[in-house]
Coordinates of C-alpha atoms in Angstrom, one line a residue:
X568 CA 8.7 62.3 40.6
X569 CA 11.4 65.1 40.9
X570 CA 14.4 66.5 38.7
X571 CA 17.9 66.2 39.7
X572 CA 20.7 67.0 37.5
X573 CA 18.6 67.4 34.3
X574 CA 17.4 63.8 35.0
X575 CA 13.8 62.9 35.9
X576 CA 13.7 60.6 38.8
X577 CA 10.3 59.0 39.6
X578 CA 9.7 56.9 42.6
X579 CA 6.6 55.4 41.3
X580 CA 7.0 51.5 40.8
X581 CA 4.2 51.6 38.2
X582 CA 5.6 54.3 36.1
X583 CA 7.1 53.4 32.7
X584 CA 8.2 56.4 31.6
X585 CA 12.0 55.6 32.4
X586 CA 13.6 52.1 31.3
X587 CA 14.1 49.8 34.4
X588 CA 17.2 49.3 35.8
X589 CA 16.6 45.6 36.2
X590 CA 19.1 43.4 34.4
X591 CA 17.7 40.5 32.2
X592 CA 19.8 37.5 32.8
X593 CA 21.3 35.8 29.8
X594 CA 21.5 32.2 29.4
X595 CA 25.1 31.0 29.8
X596 CA 26.4 29.4 26.4
X597 CA 26.9 25.7 26.7
X598 CA 30.4 24.8 25.4
X599 CA 29.9 21.5 23.4
X600 CA 32.3 19.3 21.7
X601 CA 30.9 20.3 18.3
X602 CA 31.5 23.9 19.0
X603 CA 35.2 23.4 19.3
X604 CA 37.4 24.4 16.3
X605 CA 38.5 21.7 14.2
X606 CA 42.1 21.9 15.1
X607 CA 41.1 21.5 18.9
X608 CA 38.9 18.6 17.9
X609 CA 41.8 16.8 16.1
X610 CA 43.9 17.5 19.2
X611 CA 41.4 15.7 21.5
X612 CA 40.4 12.7 19.2
X613 CA 44.2 11.8 18.5
X614 CA 45.0 10.8 22.1
X615 CA 41.9 9.0 23.1
X616 CA 41.6 5.3 23.4
X617 CA 40.4 3.5 20.1
X618 CA 37.0 2.5 21.9
X619 CA 36.4 6.1 23.0
X620 CA 36.8 7.3 19.2
X621 CA 34.3 4.8 18.0
X622 CA 31.9 5.8 20.8
X623 CA 32.4 9.7 19.9
X624 CA 32.1 8.8 16.1
X625 CA 28.5 7.6 16.9
X626 CA 27.5 10.8 18.5
X627 CA 27.2 13.2 15.5
X628 CA 27.5 13.1 11.8
X629 CA 30.3 15.8 12.0
X630 CA 32.2 13.5 14.1
X631 CA 31.7 10.6 12.0
X632 CA 33.2 12.7 9.2
X633 CA 36.3 13.8 11.0
X634 CA 37.1 10.1 12.3
X635 CA 36.3 8.7 9.1
X636 CA 38.4 11.0 6.9
X637 CA 41.4 11.8 8.9
X638 CA 44.0 9.1 9.3
X639 CA 45.8 11.2 11.6
X640 CA 43.3 10.3 14.3
X641 CA 44.0 6.7 14.0
X642 CA 47.6 7.0 13.9
X643 CA 47.7 8.5 17.3
X644 CA 44.8 6.4 19.1
X645 CA 45.8 4.4 22.0
X646 CA 45.3 0.9 22.0
X647 CA 46.1 0.3 25.5
X648 CA 45.0 -3.1 26.8
X649 CA 43.7 -3.9 23.7
X650 CA 44.4 -6.8 21.7
X651 CA 43.6 -7.9 18.0
X652 CA 40.2 -10.4 17.9
X653 CA 37.9 -11.0 15.2
X654 CA 35.5 -8.1 16.5
X655 CA 38.1 -5.4 16.2
X656 CA 40.4 -6.5 13.7
X657 CA 39.7 -4.1 11.1
X658 CA 39.9 -1.4 13.6
X659 CA 43.3 -2.5 14.3
X660 CA 44.3 -2.8 10.6
X661 CA 43.1 0.6 9.6
X662 CA 45.1 2.2 12.7
X663 CA 48.1 0.3 11.8
X664 CA 47.9 1.4 8.1
X665 CA 47.4 4.9 9.2
X666 CA 50.8 4.9 10.9
X667 CA 49.9 3.6 14.3
X668 CA 52.7 1.8 15.9
X669 CA 51.1 0.2 18.9
X670 CA 48.5 -1.2 16.3
X671 CA 51.1 -2.6 14.1
X672 CA 53.2 -3.9 16.8
X673 CA 50.3 -5.9 18.4
X674 CA 49.1 -7.3 15.0
X675 CA 52.4 -8.6 14.1
X676 CA 53.0 -10.3 17.5
X677 CA 49.3 -11.4 17.4
X678 CA 49.7 -13.1 14.1
X679 CA 53.2 -14.5 15.0
X680 CA 51.7 -16.3 18.0
X681 CA 48.4 -16.9 16.8
X682 CA 47.1 -14.9 19.9
X683 CA 43.6 -13.7 19.9
X684 CA 42.7 -14.3 16.2
X685 CA 41.9 -17.8 16.2
X686 CA 43.2 -18.8 12.6
X687 CA 42.4 -22.4 11.9
X688 CA 45.0 -25.2 12.1
X689 CA 45.1 -25.6 8.4
X690 CA 48.0 -23.8 6.9
X691 CA 48.4 -21.6 10.0
X692 CA 52.1 -21.0 9.5
X693 CA 51.7 -19.8 6.1
X694 CA 49.1 -17.7 6.5
X695 CA 49.9 -16.2 9.9
X696 CA 53.6 -15.7 8.6
X697 CA 52.5 -13.7 5.6
X698 CA 50.3 -11.4 7.8
X699 CA 52.8 -11.1 10.3
X700 CA 55.4 -10.1 7.9
X701 CA 53.0 -7.5 6.7
X702 CA 52.9 -6.1 10.0
X703 CA 56.4 -6.3 11.4
X704 CA 57.6 -4.8 8.0
X705 CA 55.2 -1.8 8.8
X706 CA 56.4 -1.8 12.4
X707 CA 60.1 -1.2 11.2
X708 CA 58.8 1.8 8.8
X709 CA 57.1 3.3 11.7
X710 CA 60.2 2.6 14.3
X711 CA 62.2 6.1 13.8
X712 CA 63.1 6.6 17.4
X713 CA 64.7 3.1 18.2
X714 CA 67.3 0.6 16.8
X715 CA 65.5 -2.2 14.8
X716 CA 63.9 -4.9 16.9
X717 CA 61.5 -7.1 15.1
X718 CA 64.3 -9.7 14.7
X719 CA 64.0 -10.7 18.2
X720 CA 60.6 -12.2 17.7
X721 CA 61.6 -14.4 14.6
X722 CA 65.0 -15.4 16.1
X723 CA 66.1 -18.9 16.6
X724 CA 65.2 -21.5 17.6
X725 CA 62.7 -22.5 14.7
X726 CA 60.8 -25.6 14.2
X727 CA 63.1 -28.5 13.5
X728 CA 60.2 -30.4 11.6
X729 CA 57.4 -29.1 9.6
X730 CA 56.3 -25.6 8.8
X731 CA 57.4 -22.7 11.0
X732 CA 55.7 -19.4 11.4
X733 CA 59.2 -17.6 12.0
X734 CA 60.6 -19.1 9.1
X735 CA 57.5 -18.0 6.8
X736 CA 58.1 -14.1 8.4
X737 CA 61.8 -14.3 7.5
X738 CA 61.4 -15.6 4.0
X739 CA 58.5 -12.9 3.2
X740 CA 60.6 -10.1 4.5
X741 CA 63.5 -11.3 2.5
X742 CA 61.4 -11.3 -0.6
X743 CA 60.1 -7.8 0.1
X744 CA 63.6 -6.5 0.5
X745 CA 64.5 -8.0 -3.1
X746 CA 61.6 -5.9 -4.7
X747 CA 61.5 -3.0 -2.5
X748 CA 63.9 -0.2 -3.2
X749 CA 63.5 2.1 -0.2
X750 CA 63.1 1.8 3.4
X751 CA 64.6 -1.7 3.8
X752 CA 67.8 -0.9 5.7
X753 CA 66.3 -1.6 9.0
X754 CA 64.6 -4.8 7.7
X755 CA 67.8 -6.3 6.1
X756 CA 69.6 -5.5 9.5
X757 CA 66.7 -7.8 11.3
X758 CA 67.5 -10.6 8.6
X759 CA 71.0 -10.3 9.2
X760 CA 70.5 -10.6 12.9
X761 CA 68.5 -13.5 12.6
X762 CA 71.1 -15.2 10.3
X763 CA 74.0 -14.5 12.6
X764 CA 72.5 -16.5 15.3
X765 CA 72.6 -19.7 13.6
X766 CA 75.6 -22.0 13.8
X767 CA 75.7 -22.4 9.8
X768 CA 78.8 -20.8 8.5
X769 CA 76.7 -20.2 5.1
X770 CA 74.0 -18.5 6.9
X771 CA 76.6 -16.4 8.9
X772 CA 78.4 -15.3 5.6
X773 CA 74.9 -14.5 4.3
X774 CA 74.1 -12.2 7.4
X775 CA 77.3 -10.2 6.8
X776 CA 76.2 -9.6 2.9
X777 CA 72.7 -8.5 4.5
X778 CA 74.6 -6.3 7.0
X779 CA 76.8 -4.7 4.2
X780 CA 73.6 -4.0 2.2
X781 CA 71.7 -2.7 5.2
X782 CA 74.6 -0.3 5.7
X783 CA 74.7 1.2 2.6
X784 CA 70.8 2.1 3.0
X785 CA 72.2 4.1 5.9
X786 CA 71.5 1.6 8.7
X787 CA 73.8 2.5 11.5
X788 CA 73.5 -0.6 13.5
X789 CA 74.4 -2.7 10.4
X790 CA 77.5 -0.3 10.1
X791 CA 78.5 -0.8 13.6
X792 CA 78.0 -4.8 13.5
X793 CA 80.3 -4.9 10.4
X794 CA 82.8 -2.8 12.4
X795 CA 82.7 -5.1 15.4
X796 CA 83.1 -8.5 12.7
X797 CA 86.3 -6.7 11.1
X798 CA 88.0 -5.7 14.1
X799 CA 89.9 -8.8 15.0
X800 CA 91.4 -8.5 11.5
X801 CA 92.1 -4.6 11.6
X802 CA 94.1 -5.0 15.1
X803 CA 96.7 -7.1 13.3
X804 CA 97.6 -3.9 11.0
X805 CA 98.3 -0.6 12.8
X806 CA 97.2 1.2 9.9
X807 CA 93.8 -0.6 9.3
X808 CA 93.4 -0.3 13.1
X809 CA 93.7 3.3 13.2
X810 CA 91.2 3.5 9.9
X811 CA 88.7 1.0 12.0
X812 CA 88.9 3.4 15.1
X813 CA 88.0 6.5 12.9
X814 CA 84.9 4.7 11.6
X815 CA 83.9 3.8 15.1
X816 CA 84.3 7.6 15.9
X817 CA 82.1 8.7 13.1
X818 CA 79.5 6.1 14.1
X819 CA 79.6 7.4 17.8
X820 CA 79.2 10.7 16.5
X821 CA 76.2 9.7 14.6
X822 CA 74.4 8.4 17.9
X823 CA 75.1 4.8 17.8
X824 CA 75.0 3.9 21.8
X825 CA 77.1 0.6 21.2
X826 CA 79.8 2.5 19.1
X827 CA 80.0 5.2 21.9
X828 CA 80.8 2.6 24.5
X829 CA 83.3 0.8 22.4
X830 CA 85.2 4.2 21.3
X831 CA 85.3 5.1 24.9
X832 CA 86.8 1.8 26.1
X833 CA 89.2 2.3 23.0
X834 CA 90.3 5.9 24.5
X835 CA 90.3 4.9 28.1
X836 CA 92.6 2.0 28.0
X837 CA 95.1 3.9 25.7
X838 CA 94.3 3.5 22.1
X839 CA 94.1 6.9 21.3
X840 CA 93.0 7.3 17.7
X841 CA 95.9 9.3 16.9
X842 CA 94.8 11.9 19.4
X843 CA 96.7 13.3 22.5
X844 CA 95.9 11.8 25.8
X845 CA 94.0 14.9 26.9
X846 CA 91.7 14.5 23.7
X847 CA 91.0 10.9 24.4
X848 CA 90.0 11.6 28.1
X849 CA 87.7 14.2 26.6
X850 CA 85.9 11.4 24.5
X851 CA 85.2 9.4 27.8
X852 CA 84.4 12.9 29.7
X853 CA 81.8 13.7 27.1
X854 CA 80.1 10.0 27.5
X855 CA 79.9 10.5 31.4
X856 CA 78.9 14.2 31.3
X857 CA 76.0 13.3 29.0
X858 CA 74.4 10.9 31.6
X859 CA 71.6 12.5 33.5
X860 CA 69.6 10.9 36.3
X861 CA 66.0 9.4 35.6
X862 CA 64.3 9.8 39.1
X863 CA 62.1 6.6 39.6
X864 CA 60.0 8.0 42.1
X865 CA 57.1 8.7 39.6
X866 CA 56.7 5.1 39.7
X867 CA 54.7 5.3 42.9
X868 CA 52.7 8.2 41.6
X869 CA 51.5 6.1 38.8
X870 CA 51.3 2.9 40.7
X871 CA 49.0 3.7 43.3
X872 CA 49.2 0.7 45.4
X873 CA 52.8 0.0 44.9
X874 CA 55.8 0.7 47.3
X875 CA 59.5 0.5 47.5
X876 CA 59.3 -2.8 49.1
X877 CA 56.9 -4.2 46.5
X878 CA 59.5 -3.2 44.1
X879 CA 62.3 -4.7 46.0
X880 CA 60.6 -8.0 46.2
X881 CA 60.1 -8.1 42.5
X882 CA 63.7 -7.2 41.5
X883 CA 65.0 -9.7 44.1
X884 CA 63.0 -12.3 42.3
X885 CA 64.1 -11.2 38.7
X886 CA 67.9 -11.5 40.2
X887 CA 66.9 -15.3 41.3
X888 CA 65.6 -16.0 37.6
X889 CA 68.6 -14.3 36.2
X890 CA 71.1 -16.4 38.5
X891 CA 69.5 -19.5 37.8
X892 CA 69.7 -19.2 34.1
X893 CA 73.2 -17.6 34.2
X894 CA 72.1 -14.4 32.5
X895 CA 74.8 -11.4 32.4
X896 CA 74.4 -8.5 34.4
X897 CA 73.7 -6.1 31.4
X898 CA 70.7 -8.6 30.8
X899 CA 69.7 -7.9 34.3
X900 CA 70.1 -4.3 34.3
X901 CA 68.3 -4.0 31.2
X902 CA 65.4 -5.9 32.4
X903 CA 64.9 -3.8 35.3
X904 CA 65.2 -0.8 33.5
X905 CA 62.3 -2.0 31.1
X906 CA 60.4 -2.7 34.1
X907 CA 61.0 0.8 35.7
X908 CA 60.0 2.6 32.4
X909 CA 56.9 0.8 31.9
X910 CA 56.0 1.4 35.3
X911 CA 56.3 4.9 34.9
X912 CA 54.0 5.0 31.8
X913 CA 51.1 2.5 32.5
X914 CA 49.3 1.4 35.7
X915 CA 49.9 -2.3 36.2
X916 CA 47.7 -4.3 38.7
X917 CA 49.4 -5.9 41.5
X918 CA 48.3 -9.2 40.1
X919 CA 50.4 -8.7 37.0
X920 CA 53.7 -7.2 38.4
X921 CA 55.4 -10.6 38.2
X922 CA 54.1 -11.0 34.8
X923 CA 55.6 -7.7 33.8
X924 CA 59.1 -8.4 35.2
X925 CA 59.2 -12.0 33.5
X926 CA 57.9 -10.7 30.1
X927 CA 60.6 -7.8 30.3
X928 CA 63.4 -10.5 31.1
X929 CA 62.0 -12.6 27.8
X930 CA 62.6 -9.5 25.9
X931 CA 65.9 -8.3 26.8
X932 CA 67.5 -11.9 26.8
X933 CA 66.4 -12.1 23.3
X934 CA 67.9 -8.9 22.4
X935 CA 71.1 -9.3 24.1
X936 CA 72.1 -12.8 24.7
X937 CA 72.7 -16.0 22.8
X938 CA 70.7 -18.2 25.2
X939 CA 67.2 -17.1 25.7
X940 CA 64.2 -17.1 28.1
X941 CA 61.7 -18.8 26.3
X942 CA 57.9 -18.2 26.7
X943 CA 56.9 -21.3 28.1
X944 CA 59.9 -21.6 30.5
X945 CA 59.0 -18.0 31.6
X946 CA 55.3 -19.3 32.4
X947 CA 56.6 -22.1 34.3
X948 CA 58.9 -19.8 36.4
X949 CA 55.5 -18.1 37.9
X950 CA 54.4 -21.8 38.8
X951 CA 51.9 -21.4 35.5
X952 CA 50.1 -18.4 37.4
X953 CA 50.0 -16.9 33.8
X954 CA 49.2 -18.6 30.8
X955 CA 51.2 -18.7 27.3
X956 CA 48.9 -15.9 25.9
X957 CA 49.3 -13.7 28.9
X958 CA 52.9 -13.5 28.3
X959 CA 52.6 -13.1 24.6
X960 CA 50.2 -9.9 25.3
X961 CA 52.4 -8.4 27.8
X962 CA 55.3 -8.6 25.4
X963 CA 53.1 -6.6 22.9
X964 CA 52.1 -3.9 25.6
X965 CA 55.6 -3.4 26.7
X966 CA 57.3 -2.9 23.4
X967 CA 54.5 -0.5 22.3
X968 CA 54.8 1.5 25.6
X969 CA 58.4 1.7 25.3
X970 CA 58.0 2.7 21.4
X971 CA 60.5 -0.1 20.6
X972 CA 63.3 1.5 22.7
X973 CA 64.8 -1.6 24.5
X974 CA 68.4 -1.0 24.7
X975 CA 69.1 2.4 26.9
X976 CA 72.5 3.2 28.8
X977 CA 72.7 1.2 32.0
X978 CA 75.1 1.5 35.0
X979 CA 76.6 -1.6 33.5
X980 CA 78.0 0.3 30.3
X981 CA 79.7 3.0 32.3
X982 CA 81.3 0.3 34.7
X983 CA 82.9 -1.2 31.7
X984 CA 84.3 2.0 30.5
X985 CA 85.7 2.9 33.9
X986 CA 87.3 -0.7 34.2
X987 CA 89.0 0.0 30.7
X988 CA 90.5 3.2 32.1
X989 CA 92.2 1.9 35.2
X990 CA 93.3 -1.7 36.0
X991 CA 91.4 -3.0 38.9
X992 CA 92.2 -6.1 41.0
X993 CA 90.1 -8.9 40.2
X994 CA 88.2 -9.2 43.8
X995 CA 87.8 -5.4 43.9
X996 CA 86.1 -6.0 40.4
X997 CA 83.9 -8.4 41.7
X998 CA 82.9 -6.1 44.5
X999 CA 82.5 -3.4 42.2
X1000 CA 80.0 -5.7 40.2
X1001 CA 78.2 -6.6 43.4
X1002 CA 77.7 -3.1 44.5
X1003 CA 76.3 -2.1 40.9
X1004 CA 73.7 -5.0 41.2
X1005 CA 72.8 -4.3 44.9
X1006 CA 72.1 -0.6 43.6
X1007 CA 69.2 -2.0 41.3
X1008 CA 67.2 -2.8 44.5
X1009 CA 66.5 0.8 45.5
X1010 CA 64.7 3.3 43.9
X1011 CA 66.3 6.1 46.0
X1012 CA 69.5 5.9 44.3
X1013 CA 67.9 6.9 41.0
X1014 CA 68.4 10.7 42.1
X1015 CA 72.0 10.1 40.7
X1016 CA 73.2 9.6 36.7
X1017 CA 74.0 5.9 36.0
X1018 CA 77.6 7.3 35.2
X1019 CA 77.7 9.2 38.7
X1020 CA 76.5 5.7 40.2
X1021 CA 79.3 3.8 38.3
X1022 CA 81.9 6.2 39.5
X1023 CA 80.7 6.1 43.3
X1024 CA 80.5 2.5 43.1
X1025 CA 84.1 1.9 41.8
X1026 CA 85.1 4.6 44.4
X1027 CA 83.2 2.7 47.2
X1028 CA 84.7 -0.9 46.0
X1029 CA 88.4 0.7 46.0
X1030 CA 87.9 2.0 49.6
X1031 CA 86.5 -1.2 51.0
X1032 CA 89.6 -2.9 49.8
X1033 CA 91.6 -0.2 51.2
X1034 CA 93.3 0.7 48.1
X1035 CA 95.8 3.4 48.1
X1036 CA 94.8 6.4 45.7
X1037 CA 91.2 5.2 45.3
X1038 CA 90.5 8.2 42.8
X1039 CA 93.2 9.3 40.5
X1040 CA 93.5 12.3 38.3
X1041 CA 92.9 10.1 35.5
X1042 CA 89.6 9.1 36.5
X1043 CA 88.7 12.7 37.3
X1044 CA 89.8 13.9 33.8
X1045 CA 87.8 10.9 32.2
X1046 CA 84.3 11.3 34.3
X1047 CA 84.4 15.1 35.3
X1048 CA 83.7 13.6 38.8
X1049 CA 85.9 15.3 41.6
X1050 CA 86.5 13.2 44.7
X1051 CA 84.4 15.1 46.7
X1052 CA 81.5 15.2 44.2
X1053 CA 81.1 11.5 44.8
X1054 CA 81.2 11.3 48.6
X1055 CA 77.3 11.6 49.1
X1056 CA 76.7 9.1 46.6
X1057 CA 79.4 6.7 48.1
X1058 CA 77.6 7.0 51.4
X1059 CA 74.4 6.3 50.2
X1060 CA 75.5 3.2 48.3
X1061 CA 77.1 2.0 51.5
X1062 CA 74.0 2.7 53.8
X1063 CA 71.6 1.1 51.2
X1064 CA 73.5 -1.9 50.2
X1065 CA 75.4 -2.9 53.3
X1066 CA 74.0 -0.9 56.4
X1067 CA 70.3 -0.9 56.0
X1068 CA 68.6 -4.3 56.6
X1069 CA 67.2 -6.3 53.7
X1070 CA 63.4 -6.2 53.3
X1071 CA 61.8 -9.6 54.5
X1072 CA 58.8 -11.4 52.9
X1073 CA 55.6 -12.2 54.8
X1074 CA 57.7 -15.0 56.8
X1075 CA 60.2 -12.7 58.0
X1076 CA 62.9 -14.3 55.5
X1077 CA 65.4 -11.8 54.2
X1078 CA 65.4 -11.2 50.6
X1079 CA 69.1 -11.5 49.5
X1080 CA 69.2 -12.6 46.1
X1081 CA 71.9 -10.4 44.9
X1082 CA 74.1 -11.5 47.9
X1083 CA 73.6 -15.0 47.0
X1084 CA 74.3 -14.5 43.5
X1085 CA 77.7 -13.2 44.3
X1086 CA 78.6 -16.0 46.7
X1087 CA 79.2 -18.2 43.8
X1088 CA 82.8 -19.4 43.0
X1089 CA 83.0 -17.3 39.9
X1090 CA 82.8 -14.3 41.8
X1091 CA 85.2 -15.7 44.7
X1092 CA 82.6 -15.6 47.2
X1093 CA 82.6 -12.0 47.3
X1094 CA 79.0 -12.0 48.6
X1095 CA 80.5 -13.4 51.8
X1096 CA 83.2 -11.0 52.5
X1097 CA 83.1 -9.2 55.5
X1098 CA 82.1 -5.3 54.9
X1099 CA 83.7 -2.4 56.3
X1100 CA 81.4 -0.6 58.8
X1101 CA 79.8 2.8 58.1
X1102 CA 81.8 4.5 60.6
X1103 CA 85.2 3.2 59.2
X1104 CA 83.9 4.6 55.8
X1105 CA 83.2 7.9 56.9
X1106 CA 86.7 8.1 58.6
X1107 CA 88.2 7.1 55.4
X1108 CA 86.2 9.7 53.5
X1109 CA 86.8 12.4 56.2
X1110 CA 83.5 12.9 56.9
X1111 CA 81.5 13.1 60.2
X1112 CA 79.5 10.2 60.8
X1113 CA 75.5 11.2 60.5
X1114 CA 73.4 9.5 63.2
X1115 CA 71.6 6.8 61.3
X1116 CA 68.2 5.6 62.2
X1117 CA 67.6 2.1 62.6
X1118 CA 65.8 0.4 59.5
X1119 CA 62.2 -0.1 60.4
X1120 CA 61.1 -3.7 60.4
X1121 CA 58.1 -4.3 58.1
X1122 CA 54.9 -5.3 59.8
X1123 CA 54.1 -9.2 58.4
X1124 CA 50.6 -7.8 57.7
X1125 CA 51.9 -5.1 55.0
X1126 CA 53.8 -7.8 53.2
X1127 CA 51.4 -9.5 50.5
X1128 CA 52.2 -12.4 48.8
X1129 CA 52.5 -11.4 45.3
X1130 CA 55.3 -13.5 43.5
X1131 CA 55.5 -17.3 42.8
X1132 CA 58.4 -19.7 42.9
X1133 CA 60.6 -19.8 39.9
X1134 CA 61.1 -23.8 40.2
X1135 CA 64.7 -25.1 40.0
X1136 CA 67.5 -26.4 41.9
X1137 CA 70.2 -24.2 40.3
X1138 CA 70.6 -21.6 43.3
X1139 CA 72.0 -21.6 46.6
X1140 CA 69.4 -19.4 48.4
X1141 CA 69.4 -20.5 52.1
X1142 CA 67.0 -20.2 55.1
X1143 CA 67.5 -20.6 58.7
X1144 CA 64.6 -22.6 60.2
X1145 CA 63.0 -23.4 56.9
X1146 CA 61.6 -26.8 56.1
X1147 CA 60.2 -27.2 52.8
X1148 CA 56.7 -29.2 52.9
X1149 CA 54.3 -30.3 50.4
X1150 CA 52.6 -27.4 48.9
X1151 CA 49.5 -29.4 47.8
X1152 CA 47.0 -27.6 46.2
X1153 CA 48.3 -24.2 47.7
X1154 CA 49.0 -22.1 45.0
X1155 CA 49.0 -18.3 45.3
X1156 CA 48.4 -15.7 42.8
X1157 CA 51.1 -13.0 42.5
X1158 CA 50.3 -9.8 44.1
X1159 CA 47.0 -11.2 45.1
X1160 CA 45.8 -9.8 48.7
X1161 CA 45.4 -12.7 51.2
X1162 CA 43.3 -12.2 54.4
X1163 CA 44.8 -12.9 57.5
X1164 CA 43.3 -16.6 57.7
X1165 CA 44.8 -17.2 54.1
X1166 CA 48.3 -16.0 55.1
X1167 CA 48.0 -18.4 58.2
X1168 CA 47.2 -21.4 56.2
X1169 CA 49.6 -20.7 53.4
X1170 CA 52.6 -19.5 55.8
X1171 CA 54.0 -22.9 55.8
X1172 CA 53.5 -23.7 52.2
X1173 CA 54.7 -21.0 50.3
X1174 CA 58.5 -20.5 48.8
X1175 CA 59.6 -18.0 46.7
X1176 CA 62.9 -19.3 46.4
X1177 CA 64.3 -21.2 43.4
X1178 CA 65.1 -24.6 45.3
X1179 CA 63.4 -27.6 46.5
X1180 CA 61.3 -27.7 43.1
X1181 CA 61.2 -30.3 40.6
X1182 CA 63.6 -30.4 37.7
X1183 CA 62.9 -28.8 34.7
X1184 CA 65.2 -29.3 31.7
X1185 CA 64.0 -26.2 29.5
X1186 CA 61.6 -25.8 26.8
X1187 CA 62.4 -27.9 23.8
X1188 CA 59.5 -26.9 21.6
X1189 CA 59.6 -24.2 18.7
X1190 CA 59.6 -21.2 20.7
X1191 CA 57.2 -19.1 18.5
X1192 CA 54.6 -21.5 18.1
X1193 CA 52.0 -22.9 20.4
X1194 CA 51.8 -26.5 21.1
X1195 CA 50.7 -28.4 17.9
X1196 CA 52.0 -25.6 15.2
X1197 CA 54.2 -27.2 12.7

């Protein structure tokens, strides 16, 4: 022992005169779910799947108390890939009453189509209709971010004989509006939309009355429809017409997309609302400059087993269906946008990609078309690979995932505005439409906004038809896009749409549904027109031609059979050296991975085209009910 600096130092290990320098290790504090603050717990619980919330509830009395006594937990709970059934019905109902949009949507659809709830046949339409009405009404009250949409489920056709669940829902909602004094504007809009689709003049008159009442309740969509119905009468009187257009400007300012499009068309074609030409151009300019690119590359981050070629095949097939059923270009663009938005949100097994595509088309045709794609016909178009109930459930998943927002700005909307701004020759207009639909097939083009694509597609169409002054000062003033701004997009469009080889299916057959769609007489056979070369286009644009790599041919082994043929003889898809043989019992499952042996066996039997199939004249049953209902 020695003293140093006034401190006694002892070298003896057995000496206890000084405190030991050895530190006592403290046990690390274990962070458990129960140790978290309640605010953090709520944040975690609110975004869990419903099944996980129930599992956590059973862990500890405190967690049980939080789950049972706070409605906000169920209001945000996820019901992804869950469907109402007798076992979980109370859970769905509790969540819906707590403000859960997804639960309310699925309950309304489940009761309407009697899917998953096994209601007995006796009085089914009456019982299910009243319950569906309750949850559809709740859905619209919760639907604050999108236009009213429940009408698309109860729209015609209705059952021509006997009771009809759709009719029961309609009458129940109508009775609710008579007694309820608040929150009925969107319901009245939906009821008016249903009545406006009937041929009966009395029903249409009643529809206008409902739109009027709905508009008075503050429903912007009803106000726009009333404006649209009075437009023809207003056009005969200049004073009334000017007042009508001022109303339109008011609706557009409040955020109604259809009103914004109509206003831009009116300003673009010279109806200037009493404004100077410069001010009119600014109205169109604001619409175009508000458009932003929405990249679709994240699709392949969410969908691990999907690639550009698989998406191309799916969209190509949807184009075939749209051609066979004569659906509009807007319907097709909306369908593709719904598919892409869903793919960015939720993982879809390869075996259900075709189901997703056809379900989106069913929804979009109901939303904008007079003629719809019925559920039974949609199932038939997939060679009955899916069942009626599969499609019903997928519709519920799509509506809930997209939060009811079906109608969004598309390339077609901006195209129609541009066509109103400058006169366009008929064949150039067909070529313009052709380019716009071809652009749907390529995700890489999503780096440009829809407005930018629409402007570039118009410029490309005019250049390909060698029109003088393809991009005028008027187009620049209305869109805000300089000629030089559009060149990269024009080159990308031409390269993708006309220069690169189209992908091939596993039999090395090119997938060219859009080209065949525009070979029809109504488009003056524009799909068969000889296309300007890439080098010629570069010379016209005054840019140096870049060396382009030849398109890599796809390996047959990489192409998986994942689509079934929509049957029918209403398209002109032609194949070289293809002979339709009896398919016998060989039917594939969409997106099913086949072994090399199975591909060899099936190679000569499978056909994805719309031709060579039995004639199907359409679904004659009540669309909203299964066989035997009503």
